[in-house]
Amino acid sequence: MNELRLLQPNQISQAAYKCDSTERKILFFAALCVQRQKYNFCNIEMNGYIAEFSISEMLSTLGMSNNQGNKKQIRDALEKITKCNIKIIDEPTHLFAITWLQIAEYDEEKNIARLCFTEPIGRLFLECHNQFSLISPRVIGSLKSFYSMRYYELALSYHGYAGTQGNKP
């Protein structure tokens, strides 16, 4: 999984600025794994955009230590992501917002995390178009702060002056 890259919509990148560095790492990693599939929620069969992965695999791919401190940080960040929204339009007389996730599950005993993205976000991650930036999960994992991630994204956008249209791989 170390060779994977995420083509990230610039709009999503801008919305992710409200998230802290751990939350962003989780979202970036989950976007690499998202698939359209069926899942069971409260004994109801549903279709959704699911990212299911082992917690240790995510930590390893992002270059983070597989320890209790990082696991707790991931669990807490998942809880915060469920409360986070993306404001597409935020004007005094018009608000249009969506959330990142419909469902988040973290089971440390089974070493698994399962995220169900809302349809617009899940579709964006699956249908990558030409206004995306190339992001390496290993690099994202090594960045420790919000600002270091932002500088990394700015450097990618500056490269070739392609920031407004995204950077093609």
PDB file of C-alpha atoms in Angstrom:
ATOM      1  CA  MET A   1       0.000   0.000   0.000  1.00  0.00           C
ATOM      2  CA  ASN A   2       3.022   2.335   0.291  1.00  0.00           C
ATOM      3  CA  GLU A   3       2.972   2.894  -3.478  1.00  0.00           C
ATOM      4  CA  LEU A   4      -0.600   4.211  -3.536  1.00  0.00           C
ATOM      5  CA  ARG A   5      -1.286   7.849  -4.168  1.00  0.00           C
ATOM      6  CA  LEU A   6      -4.450   9.815  -3.587  1.00  0.00           C
ATOM      7  CA  LEU A   7      -5.779  12.217  -6.170  1.00  0.00           C
ATOM      8  CA  GLN A   8      -7.393  14.774  -3.918  1.00  0.00           C
ATOM      9  CA  PRO A   9      -9.963  17.354  -5.002  1.00  0.00           C
ATOM     10  CA  ASN A  10      -8.807  20.862  -4.135  1.00  0.00           C
ATOM     11  CA  GLN A  11     -12.283  21.611  -2.726  1.00  0.00           C
ATOM     12  CA  ILE A  12     -11.951  18.730  -0.270  1.00  0.00           C
ATOM     13  CA  SER A  13      -8.463  19.870   0.669  1.00  0.00           C
ATOM     14  CA  GLN A  14      -9.815  23.301   1.531  1.00  0.00           C
ATOM     15  CA  ALA A  15     -12.672  21.804   3.579  1.00  0.00           C
ATOM     16  CA  ALA A  16     -10.172  19.623   5.453  1.00  0.00           C
ATOM     17  CA  TYR A  17      -8.479  22.730   6.875  1.00  0.00           C
ATOM     18  CA  LYS A  18     -10.961  22.583   9.759  1.00  0.00           C
ATOM     19  CA  CYS A  19      -9.594  19.159  10.706  1.00  0.00           C
ATOM     20  CA  ASP A  20      -6.496  18.632  12.819  1.00  0.00           C
ATOM     21  CA  SER A  21      -3.519  16.693  11.452  1.00  0.00           C
ATOM     22  CA  THR A  22      -4.654  13.267  12.741  1.00  0.00           C
ATOM     23  CA  GLU A  23      -8.156  13.736  11.342  1.00  0.00           C
ATOM     24  CA  ARG A  24      -6.715  14.690   7.966  1.00  0.00           C
ATOM     25  CA  LYS A  25      -4.397  11.682   7.943  1.00  0.00           C
ATOM     26  CA  ILE A  26      -7.364   9.387   8.577  1.00  0.00           C
ATOM     27  CA  LEU A  27      -9.430  11.024   5.830  1.00  0.00           C
ATOM     28  CA  PHE A  28      -6.565  10.816   3.320  1.00  0.00           C
ATOM     29  CA  PHE A  29      -5.893   7.174   4.136  1.00  0.00           C
ATOM     30  CA  ALA A  30      -9.582   6.216   4.081  1.00  0.00           C
ATOM     31  CA  ALA A  31      -9.957   7.896   0.682  1.00  0.00           C
ATOM     32  CA  LEU A  32      -7.339   5.471  -0.659  1.00  0.00           C
ATOM     33  CA  CYS A  33      -9.457   2.518   0.491  1.00  0.00           C
ATOM     34  CA  VAL A  34     -13.000   3.680  -0.301  1.00  0.00           C
ATOM     35  CA  GLN A  35     -15.186   1.339  -2.362  1.00  0.00           C
ATOM     36  CA  ARG A  36     -18.852   1.230  -3.259  1.00  0.00           C
ATOM     37  CA  GLN A  37     -20.247  -1.792  -1.430  1.00  0.00           C
ATOM     38  CA  LYS A  38     -23.097  -3.186   0.614  1.00  0.00           C
ATOM     39  CA  TYR A  39     -23.025  -3.055   4.384  1.00  0.00           C
ATOM     40  CA  ASN A  40     -25.301  -3.945   7.247  1.00  0.00           C
ATOM     41  CA  PHE A  41     -26.449  -1.222   9.617  1.00  0.00           C
ATOM     42  CA  CYS A  42     -28.834  -2.201  12.423  1.00  0.00           C
ATOM     43  CA  ASN A  43     -29.924  -5.260  10.412  1.00  0.00           C
ATOM     44  CA  ILE A  44     -30.708  -3.126   7.374  1.00  0.00           C
ATOM     45  CA  GLU A  45     -28.836  -3.901   4.151  1.00  0.00           C
ATOM     46  CA  MET A  46     -27.524  -0.659   2.645  1.00  0.00           C
ATOM     47  CA  ASN A  47     -25.183   0.494  -0.139  1.00  0.00           C
ATOM     48  CA  GLY A  48     -22.482   3.005   0.611  1.00  0.00           C
ATOM     49  CA  TYR A  49     -18.982   4.294   0.082  1.00  0.00           C
ATOM     50  CA  ILE A  50     -17.018   2.247   2.599  1.00  0.00           C
ATOM     51  CA  ALA A  51     -13.381   2.432   3.637  1.00  0.00           C
ATOM     52  CA  GLU A  52     -12.499  -0.574   5.757  1.00  0.00           C
ATOM     53  CA  PHE A  53      -8.936  -1.164   6.886  1.00  0.00           C
ATOM     54  CA  SER A  54      -6.852  -2.484   9.730  1.00  0.00           C
ATOM     55  CA  ILE A  55      -5.713   0.148  12.179  1.00  0.00           C
ATOM     56  CA  SER A  56      -2.162  -1.231  12.184  1.00  0.00           C
ATOM     57  CA  GLU A  57      -2.061  -1.125   8.347  1.00  0.00           C
ATOM     58  CA  MET A  58      -3.069   2.534   8.384  1.00  0.00           C
ATOM     59  CA  LEU A  59      -0.458   3.395  11.010  1.00  0.00           C
ATOM     60  CA  SER A  60       2.210   1.527   9.052  1.00  0.00           C
ATOM     61  CA  THR A  61       1.305   3.109   5.701  1.00  0.00           C
ATOM     62  CA  LEU A  62       1.344   6.566   7.232  1.00  0.00           C
ATOM     63  CA  GLY A  63       4.707   5.859   8.894  1.00  0.00           C
ATOM     64  CA  MET A  64       3.264   6.133  12.419  1.00  0.00           C
ATOM     65  CA  SER A  65       4.150   3.901  15.366  1.00  0.00           C
ATOM     66  CA  ASN A  66       1.671   1.156  16.223  1.00  0.00           C
ATOM     67  CA  ASN A  67       1.274   2.090  19.898  1.00  0.00           C
ATOM     68  CA  GLN A  68      -1.574   2.827  22.314  1.00  0.00           C
ATOM     69  CA  GLY A  69      -1.031   6.577  22.118  1.00  0.00           C
ATOM     70  CA  ASN A  70      -1.510   6.672  18.341  1.00  0.00           C
ATOM     71  CA  LYS A  71      -4.456   4.260  18.509  1.00  0.00           C
ATOM     72  CA  LYS A  72      -6.214   6.471  21.060  1.00  0.00           C
ATOM     73  CA  GLN A  73      -5.453   9.517  18.938  1.00  0.00           C
ATOM     74  CA  ILE A  74      -7.052   7.793  15.926  1.00  0.00           C
ATOM     75  CA  ARG A  75     -10.126   6.756  17.895  1.00  0.00           C
ATOM     76  CA  ASP A  76     -10.606  10.307  19.208  1.00  0.00           C
ATOM     77  CA  ALA A  77     -10.059  11.794  15.752  1.00  0.00           C
ATOM     78  CA  LEU A  78     -12.674   9.474  14.222  1.00  0.00           C
ATOM     79  CA  GLU A  79     -15.190  10.681  16.766  1.00  0.00           C
ATOM     80  CA  LYS A  80     -14.403  14.302  15.874  1.00  0.00           C
ATOM     81  CA  ILE A  81     -14.688  13.623  12.125  1.00  0.00           C
ATOM     82  CA  THR A  82     -18.248  12.363  12.598  1.00  0.00           C
ATOM     83  CA  LYS A  83     -19.170  15.825  13.898  1.00  0.00           C
ATOM     84  CA  CYS A  84     -17.309  17.769  11.204  1.00  0.00           C
ATOM     85  CA  ASN A  85     -19.072  19.292   8.197  1.00  0.00           C
ATOM     86  CA  ILE A  86     -18.057  20.753   4.874  1.00  0.00           C
ATOM     87  CA  LYS A  87     -19.610  24.083   3.999  1.00  0.00           C
ATOM     88  CA  ILE A  88     -19.938  24.386   0.256  1.00  0.00           C
ATOM     89  CA  ILE A  89     -21.872  27.658   0.479  1.00  0.00           C
ATOM     90  CA  ASP A  90     -21.688  29.744   3.643  1.00  0.00           C
ATOM     91  CA  GLU A  91     -23.426  33.067   3.138  1.00  0.00           C
ATOM     92  CA  PRO A  92     -25.760  35.016   5.431  1.00  0.00           C
ATOM     93  CA  THR A  93     -28.815  33.954   3.433  1.00  0.00           C
ATOM     94  CA  HIS A  94     -27.625  30.623   2.017  1.00  0.00           C
ATOM     95  CA  LEU A  95     -25.986  27.609   3.637  1.00  0.00           C
ATOM     96  CA  PHE A  96     -25.150  24.366   1.863  1.00  0.00           C
ATOM     97  CA  ALA A  97     -23.201  21.851   3.948  1.00  0.00           C
ATOM     98  CA  ILE A  98     -22.517  18.121   3.994  1.00  0.00           C
ATOM     99  CA  THR A  99     -20.722  15.849   6.427  1.00  0.00           C
ATOM    100  CA  TRP A 100     -17.718  13.663   5.727  1.00  0.00           C
ATOM    101  CA  LEU A 101     -19.154  10.478   7.180  1.00  0.00           C
ATOM    102  CA  GLN A 102     -22.450   8.738   7.728  1.00  0.00           C
ATOM    103  CA  ILE A 103     -20.973   6.073   9.995  1.00  0.00           C
ATOM    104  CA  ALA A 104     -17.633   5.526  11.724  1.00  0.00           C
ATOM    105  CA  GLU A 105     -16.635   2.321  13.481  1.00  0.00           C
ATOM    106  CA  TYR A 106     -13.415   1.740  15.397  1.00  0.00           C
ATOM    107  CA  ASP A 107     -12.795  -1.673  16.976  1.00  0.00           C
ATOM    108  CA  GLU A 108      -9.361  -1.925  18.531  1.00  0.00           C
ATOM    109  CA  GLU A 109      -9.882  -5.567  19.600  1.00  0.00           C
ATOM    110  CA  LYS A 110     -10.502  -6.589  15.982  1.00  0.00           C
ATOM    111  CA  ASN A 111      -7.897  -4.059  14.729  1.00  0.00           C
ATOM    112  CA  ILE A 112     -10.387  -2.580  12.275  1.00  0.00           C
ATOM    113  CA  ALA A 113     -11.782   0.784  11.291  1.00  0.00           C
ATOM    114  CA  ARG A 114     -14.774   1.135   8.997  1.00  0.00           C
ATOM    115  CA  LEU A 115     -15.915   4.479   7.635  1.00  0.00           C
ATOM    116  CA  CYS A 116     -18.985   5.070   5.517  1.00  0.00           C
ATOM    117  CA  PHE A 117     -18.621   8.329   3.616  1.00  0.00           C
ATOM    118  CA  THR A 118     -21.628  10.403   2.626  1.00  0.00           C
ATOM    119  CA  GLU A 119     -22.541   9.897  -1.014  1.00  0.00           C
ATOM    120  CA  PRO A 120     -21.101  13.171  -2.387  1.00  0.00           C
ATOM    121  CA  ILE A 121     -17.745  12.634  -0.656  1.00  0.00           C
ATOM    122  CA  GLY A 122     -17.569   8.939  -1.510  1.00  0.00           C
ATOM    123  CA  ARG A 123     -18.320   9.635  -5.158  1.00  0.00           C
ATOM    124  CA  LEU A 124     -15.681  12.368  -5.289  1.00  0.00           C
ATOM    125  CA  PHE A 125     -13.073   9.971  -3.952  1.00  0.00           C
ATOM    126  CA  LEU A 126     -14.043   7.319  -6.506  1.00  0.00           C
ATOM    127  CA  GLU A 127     -14.500   9.598  -9.512  1.00  0.00           C
ATOM    128  CA  CYS A 128     -11.221  11.475  -9.555  1.00  0.00           C
ATOM    129  CA  HIS A 129     -11.159  14.149 -12.229  1.00  0.00           C
ATOM    130  CA  ASN A 130      -8.481  16.548 -13.409  1.00  0.00           C
ATOM    131  CA  GLN A 131      -8.655  19.102 -10.574  1.00  0.00           C
ATOM    132  CA  PHE A 132      -6.846  17.002  -8.015  1.00  0.00           C
ATOM    133  CA  SER A 133      -3.516  17.066  -6.212  1.00  0.00           C
ATOM    134  CA  LEU A 134      -1.164  14.144  -5.831  1.00  0.00           C
ATOM    135  CA  ILE A 135      -0.678  13.273  -2.155  1.00  0.00           C
ATOM    136  CA  SER A 136       1.650  10.559  -0.809  1.00  0.00           C
ATOM    137  CA  PRO A 137       0.343   8.775   2.313  1.00  0.00           C
ATOM    138  CA  ARG A 138       3.909   8.261   3.581  1.00  0.00           C
ATOM    139  CA  VAL A 139       4.589  12.005   3.360  1.00  0.00           C
ATOM    140  CA  ILE A 140       1.241  12.882   4.984  1.00  0.00           C
ATOM    141  CA  GLY A 141       2.055  10.467   7.816  1.00  0.00           C
ATOM    142  CA  SER A 142       5.389  12.139   8.442  1.00  0.00           C
ATOM    143  CA  LEU A 143       3.906  15.632   8.683  1.00  0.00           C
ATOM    144  CA  LYS A 144       3.134  16.471  12.293  1.00  0.00           C
ATOM    145  CA  SER A 145       1.098  19.651  12.195  1.00  0.00           C
ATOM    146  CA  PHE A 146      -1.688  21.306  10.290  1.00  0.00           C
ATOM    147  CA  TYR A 147       0.743  23.927   8.980  1.00  0.00           C
ATOM    148  CA  SER A 148       3.283  21.408   7.697  1.00  0.00           C
ATOM    149  CA  MET A 149       0.483  19.681   5.760  1.00  0.00           C
ATOM    150  CA  ARG A 150      -0.691  22.991   4.374  1.00  0.00           C
ATOM    151  CA  TYR A 151       2.840  23.967   3.260  1.00  0.00           C
ATOM    152  CA  TYR A 152       3.172  20.570   1.565  1.00  0.00           C
ATOM    153  CA  GLU A 153      -0.104  21.123  -0.311  1.00  0.00           C
ATOM    154  CA  LEU A 154       0.969  24.634  -1.309  1.00  0.00           C
ATOM    155  CA  ALA A 155       4.255  23.297  -2.638  1.00  0.00           C
ATOM    156  CA  LEU A 156       2.359  20.750  -4.747  1.00  0.00           C
ATOM    157  CA  SER A 157       0.048  23.457  -6.067  1.00  0.00           C
ATOM    158  CA  TYR A 158       2.941  25.778  -6.860  1.00  0.00           C
ATOM    159  CA  HIS A 159       4.797  23.081  -8.789  1.00  0.00           C
ATOM    160  CA  GLY A 160       4.130  23.872 -12.429  1.00  0.00           C
ATOM    161  CA  TYR A 161       1.706  26.683 -11.489  1.00  0.00           C
ATOM    162  CA  ALA A 162      -1.091  24.137 -11.681  1.00  0.00           C
ATOM    163  CA  GLY A 163      -2.712  24.915  -8.313  1.00  0.00           C
ATOM    164  CA  THR A 164      -6.051  26.137  -9.625  1.00  0.00           C
ATOM    165  CA  GLN A 165      -6.470  23.166 -11.952  1.00  0.00           C
ATOM    166  CA  GLY A 166      -4.753  20.614  -9.722  1.00  0.00           C
ATOM    167  CA  ASN A 167      -1.591  18.653 -10.353  1.00  0.00           C
ATOM    168  CA  LYS A 168      -1.767  15.561 -12.524  1.00  0.00           C
ATOM    169  CA  PRO A 169       0.317  12.539 -11.512  1.00  0.00           C
TER     170      PRO A 169
END
